[in-house]
XYZ file of C-alpha atoms in Angstrom:
304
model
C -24.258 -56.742 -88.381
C -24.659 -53.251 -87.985
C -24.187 -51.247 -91.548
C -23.657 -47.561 -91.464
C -22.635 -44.817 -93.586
C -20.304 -42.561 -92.043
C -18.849 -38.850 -93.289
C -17.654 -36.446 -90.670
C -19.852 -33.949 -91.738
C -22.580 -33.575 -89.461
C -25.543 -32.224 -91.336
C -25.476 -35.020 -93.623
C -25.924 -37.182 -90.921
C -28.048 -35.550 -89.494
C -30.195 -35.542 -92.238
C -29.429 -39.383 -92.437
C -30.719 -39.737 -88.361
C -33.832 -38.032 -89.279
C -34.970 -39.764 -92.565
C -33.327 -43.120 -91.338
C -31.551 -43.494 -94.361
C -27.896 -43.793 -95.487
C -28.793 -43.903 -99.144
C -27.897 -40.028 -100.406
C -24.549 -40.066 -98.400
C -23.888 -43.790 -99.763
C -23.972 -42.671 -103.612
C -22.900 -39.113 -102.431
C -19.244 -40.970 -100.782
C -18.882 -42.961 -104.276
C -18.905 -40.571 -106.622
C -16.754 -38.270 -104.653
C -14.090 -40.841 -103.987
C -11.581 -38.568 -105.734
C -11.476 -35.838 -103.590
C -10.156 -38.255 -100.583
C -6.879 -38.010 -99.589
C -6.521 -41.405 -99.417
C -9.083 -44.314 -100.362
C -9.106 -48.322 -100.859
C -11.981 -49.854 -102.372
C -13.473 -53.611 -100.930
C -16.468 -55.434 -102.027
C -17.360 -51.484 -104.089
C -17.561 -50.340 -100.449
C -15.192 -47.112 -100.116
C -12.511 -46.500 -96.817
C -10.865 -43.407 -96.852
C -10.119 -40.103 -95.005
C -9.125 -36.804 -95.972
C -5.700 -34.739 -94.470
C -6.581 -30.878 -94.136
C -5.123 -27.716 -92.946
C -5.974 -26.226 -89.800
C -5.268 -23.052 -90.766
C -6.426 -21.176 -87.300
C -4.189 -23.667 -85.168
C -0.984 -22.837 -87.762
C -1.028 -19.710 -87.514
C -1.911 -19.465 -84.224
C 0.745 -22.250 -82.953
C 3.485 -21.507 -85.524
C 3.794 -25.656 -86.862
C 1.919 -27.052 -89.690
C -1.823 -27.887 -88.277
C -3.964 -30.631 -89.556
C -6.781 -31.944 -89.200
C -7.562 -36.197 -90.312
C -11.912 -37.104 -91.295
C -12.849 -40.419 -92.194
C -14.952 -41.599 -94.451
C -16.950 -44.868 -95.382
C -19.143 -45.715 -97.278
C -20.442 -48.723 -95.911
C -18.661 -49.947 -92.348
C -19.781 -52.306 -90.115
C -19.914 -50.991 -86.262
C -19.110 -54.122 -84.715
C -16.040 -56.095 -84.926
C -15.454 -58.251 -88.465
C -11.923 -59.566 -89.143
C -11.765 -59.058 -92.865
C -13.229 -55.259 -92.147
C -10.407 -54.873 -89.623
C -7.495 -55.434 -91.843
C -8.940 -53.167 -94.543
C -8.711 -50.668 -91.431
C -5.092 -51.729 -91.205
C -4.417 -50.973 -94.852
C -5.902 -47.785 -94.296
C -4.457 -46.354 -90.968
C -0.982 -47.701 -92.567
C -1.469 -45.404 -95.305
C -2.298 -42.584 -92.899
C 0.760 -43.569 -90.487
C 3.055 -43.444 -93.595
C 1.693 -39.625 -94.756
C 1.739 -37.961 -91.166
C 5.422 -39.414 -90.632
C 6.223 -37.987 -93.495
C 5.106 -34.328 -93.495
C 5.978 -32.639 -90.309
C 3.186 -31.483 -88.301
C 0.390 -31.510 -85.587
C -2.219 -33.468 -86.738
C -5.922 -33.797 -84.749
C -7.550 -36.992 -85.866
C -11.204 -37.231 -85.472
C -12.428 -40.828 -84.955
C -15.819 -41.995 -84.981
C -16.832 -43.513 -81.714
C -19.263 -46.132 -82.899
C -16.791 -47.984 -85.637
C -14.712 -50.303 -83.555
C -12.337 -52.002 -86.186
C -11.096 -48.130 -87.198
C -10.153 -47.321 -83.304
C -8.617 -51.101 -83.385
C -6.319 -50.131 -86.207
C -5.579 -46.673 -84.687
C -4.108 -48.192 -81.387
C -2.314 -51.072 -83.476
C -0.609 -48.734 -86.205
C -0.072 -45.539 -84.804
C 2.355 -44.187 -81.842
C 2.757 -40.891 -79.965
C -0.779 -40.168 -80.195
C -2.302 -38.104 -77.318
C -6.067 -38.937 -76.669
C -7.607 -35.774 -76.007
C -11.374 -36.441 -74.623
C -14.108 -36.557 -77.360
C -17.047 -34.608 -78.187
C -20.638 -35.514 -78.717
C -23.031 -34.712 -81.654
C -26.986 -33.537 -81.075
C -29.566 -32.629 -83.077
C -33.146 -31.673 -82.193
C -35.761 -34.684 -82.602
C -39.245 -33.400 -80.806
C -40.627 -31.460 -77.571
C -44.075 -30.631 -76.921
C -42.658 -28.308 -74.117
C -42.708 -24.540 -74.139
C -40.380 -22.663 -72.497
C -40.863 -19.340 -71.014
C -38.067 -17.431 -69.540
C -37.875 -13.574 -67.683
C -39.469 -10.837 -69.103
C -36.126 -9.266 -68.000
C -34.144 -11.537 -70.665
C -34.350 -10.533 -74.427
C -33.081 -12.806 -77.299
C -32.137 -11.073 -80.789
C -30.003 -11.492 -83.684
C -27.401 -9.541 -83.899
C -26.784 -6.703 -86.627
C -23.649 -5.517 -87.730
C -23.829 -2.124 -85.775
C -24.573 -4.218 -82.537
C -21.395 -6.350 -83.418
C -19.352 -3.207 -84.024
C -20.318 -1.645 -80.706
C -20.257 -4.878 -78.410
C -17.077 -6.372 -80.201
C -14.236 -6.045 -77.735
C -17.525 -7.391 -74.678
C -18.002 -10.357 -77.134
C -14.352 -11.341 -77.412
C -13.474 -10.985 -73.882
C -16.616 -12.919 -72.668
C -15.350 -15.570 -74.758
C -11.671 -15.741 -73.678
C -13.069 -15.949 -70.579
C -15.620 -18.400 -71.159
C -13.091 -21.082 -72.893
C -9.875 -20.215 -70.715
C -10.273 -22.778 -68.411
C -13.044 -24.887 -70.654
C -11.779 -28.861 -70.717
C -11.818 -29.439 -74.428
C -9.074 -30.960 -76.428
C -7.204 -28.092 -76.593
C -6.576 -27.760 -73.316
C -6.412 -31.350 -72.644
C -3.056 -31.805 -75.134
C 0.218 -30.353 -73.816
C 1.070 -28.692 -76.514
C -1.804 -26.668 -77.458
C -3.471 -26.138 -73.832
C -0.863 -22.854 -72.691
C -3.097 -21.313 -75.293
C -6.004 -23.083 -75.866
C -8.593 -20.288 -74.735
C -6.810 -18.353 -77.335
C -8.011 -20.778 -79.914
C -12.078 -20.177 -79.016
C -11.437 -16.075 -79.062
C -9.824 -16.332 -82.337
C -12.812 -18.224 -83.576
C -15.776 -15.635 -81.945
C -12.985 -12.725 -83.885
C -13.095 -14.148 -87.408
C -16.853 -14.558 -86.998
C -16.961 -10.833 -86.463
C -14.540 -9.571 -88.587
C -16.749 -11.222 -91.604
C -19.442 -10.813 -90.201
C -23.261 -12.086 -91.947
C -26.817 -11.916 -91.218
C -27.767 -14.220 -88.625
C -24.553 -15.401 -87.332
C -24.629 -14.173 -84.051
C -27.571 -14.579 -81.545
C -27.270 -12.931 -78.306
C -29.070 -12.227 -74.968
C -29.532 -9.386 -73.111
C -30.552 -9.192 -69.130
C -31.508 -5.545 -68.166
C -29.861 -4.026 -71.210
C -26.252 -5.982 -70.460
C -25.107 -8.557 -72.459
C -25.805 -11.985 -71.128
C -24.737 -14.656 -73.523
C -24.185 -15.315 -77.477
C -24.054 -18.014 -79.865
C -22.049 -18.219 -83.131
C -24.376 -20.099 -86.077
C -23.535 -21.607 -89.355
C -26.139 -22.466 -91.469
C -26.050 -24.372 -94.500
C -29.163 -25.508 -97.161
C -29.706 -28.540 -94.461
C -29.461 -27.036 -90.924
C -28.320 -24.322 -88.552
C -25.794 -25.169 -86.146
C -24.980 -23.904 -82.865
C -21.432 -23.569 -82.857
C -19.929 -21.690 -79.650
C -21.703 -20.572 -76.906
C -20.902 -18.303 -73.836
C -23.054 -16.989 -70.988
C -21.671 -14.259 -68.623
C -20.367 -15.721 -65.729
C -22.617 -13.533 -63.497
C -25.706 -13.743 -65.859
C -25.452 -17.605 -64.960
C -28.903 -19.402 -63.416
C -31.195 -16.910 -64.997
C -31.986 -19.467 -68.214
C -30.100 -17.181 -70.701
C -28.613 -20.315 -72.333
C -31.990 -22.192 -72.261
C -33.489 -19.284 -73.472
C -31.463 -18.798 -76.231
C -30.958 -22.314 -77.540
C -34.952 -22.194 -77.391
C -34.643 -19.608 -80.013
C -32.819 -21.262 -82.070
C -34.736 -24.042 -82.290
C -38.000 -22.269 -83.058
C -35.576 -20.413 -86.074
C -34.702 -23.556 -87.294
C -37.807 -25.217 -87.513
C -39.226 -21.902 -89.242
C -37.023 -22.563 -91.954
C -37.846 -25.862 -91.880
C -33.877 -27.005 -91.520
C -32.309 -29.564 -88.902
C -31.026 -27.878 -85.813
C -27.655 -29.224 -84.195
C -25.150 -28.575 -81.566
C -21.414 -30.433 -80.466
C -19.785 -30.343 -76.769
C -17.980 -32.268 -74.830
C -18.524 -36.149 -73.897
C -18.309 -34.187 -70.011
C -20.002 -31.018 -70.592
C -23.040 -33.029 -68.678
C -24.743 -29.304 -67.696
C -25.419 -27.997 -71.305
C -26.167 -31.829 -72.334
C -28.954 -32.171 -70.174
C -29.897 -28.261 -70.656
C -30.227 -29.539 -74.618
C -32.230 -33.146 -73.850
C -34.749 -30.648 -71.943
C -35.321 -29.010 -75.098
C -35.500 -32.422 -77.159
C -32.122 -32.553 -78.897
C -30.770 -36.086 -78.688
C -27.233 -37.654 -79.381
C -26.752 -39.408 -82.282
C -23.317 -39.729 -83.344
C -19.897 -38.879 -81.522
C -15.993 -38.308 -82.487
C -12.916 -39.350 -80.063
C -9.974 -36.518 -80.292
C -6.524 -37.870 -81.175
C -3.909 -35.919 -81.878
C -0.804 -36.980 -83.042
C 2.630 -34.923 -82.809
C 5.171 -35.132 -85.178
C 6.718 -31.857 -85.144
């Protein structure tokens, strides 16, 4: 057996990877039962997910968006028949809500826990599997890493974001156009999936904070970026561009780099998402000692 605790919310288990224990997010899942959308109780052991708006797809798509999170408080990540039909039970439920409220639903499904992708296949149709996306966080290097004099890192301010905004959100349209995430992998959202990332970089600057925006400069241009969110846990990498003819310099090593070292200095977690086939910035990251450690299939389902 193989006992896990499992949340979609990555700084929590992040925190969990790093102390090696499940214990805060176990009691954390129990007494916040109620807020699920859904929940069944076995053995005191809670299964249950949560049904949310995606309000950025809705109103960017014009249908009701959603997105589907599991949560468990204690699963087993190999395969156990009485386990399995509690999954049943549960993606029953799920099958039964989504049929019944029109609507384009993204499901996000923990790799690792077998007997919940089991039940997926077996209950629900007309989903669309739409690649999957990898979790890292940053473990240990004892390597430094020095990069052009030419090549400044900095955090943005708000005058630099005012001045540099419509740069910023056409590097990123043109970054995630053609990127192979799950958005462009579905049918119906990829006509406008790059859409979807420039949207994201926009509402980031329109309320705008300190520290939310780290970018690079190579001879006074404008290199490459990164959108943060930081919580009381851990600062997060969230999207990323480099200018397409800034590329091979090390702006993105140099500014991941960065953001480790800021991390640390606040003594948080640092962690970062991609694709499972984004192999370049994966082994850009491992270089810098971030590791995987926990990863989500895409499913969407369509019932429009």
């Amino acid at each position: 057996m193989s006992v896990v605790t499992y949340s979609d919310q990555n700084t929590l288990l992040g925190k969990c990877y790093i102390t090696r224990s499940y214990v805060f997010l176990h009691d954390k899942i129990l007494n916040e039962r109620d807020t699920l959308t859904y929940s069944l109780c076995k053995d005191g052991e809670v299964y249950g997910y949560s049904v949310q708006p995606n309000q950025p797809l809705t109103e960017l798509y014009h249908i009701p968006c959603y997105v589907v999170k599991f949560v468990f408080s204690a699963v087993d990540t190999l395969h156990q028949p009485g386990q399995e039909a509690v999954m049943d039970q549960l993606c029953a439920a799920l099958k039964r809500e989504v049929e019944s409220v029109k609507g384009y639903y993204v499901l996000r499904i923990p790799a690792h826990i077998v007997d919940l992708i089991r039940a997926v296949n077996r209950n629900l149709n007309r989903i669309l599997f739409c690649g999957g996306t990898v979790e890292e966080i940053y473990t240990e290097s004892s390597k430094q890493i020095t990069w052009s004099r030419e090549i400044e890192v900095l955090f943005a301010d708000r005058l630099f974001v005012e001045t540099h905004r419509q740069q910023l959100l056409s590097m990123a349209l043109r970054s995630f156009q053609n990127y192979q995430g799950q958005y462009h992998i579905s049918p119906v959202t990829s006509g406008n999936a790059g859409e979807i990332y420039r949207r994201w970089i926009e509402h980031t600057l329109d309320d705008y904070k300190e520290n939310a925006l780290i970018v690079v400069r190579h001879g006074q241009e404008l290199a490459g970026y990164c959108t943060l969110r930081e919580d009381t846990l851990a600062v997060e990498a969230v999207l990323g561009s480099v200018n397409q003819e800034k590329r091979r310099l090390g702006v993105y090593k140099a500014m991941f780099y960065t953001l480790i070292q800021y991390a640390k200095e606040k003594g948080k977690l640092f962690l970062s998402s991609t694709q499972f086939d984004n192999y370049i910035v994966q082994g850009t990251w491992s270089a810098l000692g971030l590791r995987p450690f926990y990863s989500i299939y895409n499913v969407h389902f369509d019932n429009r």
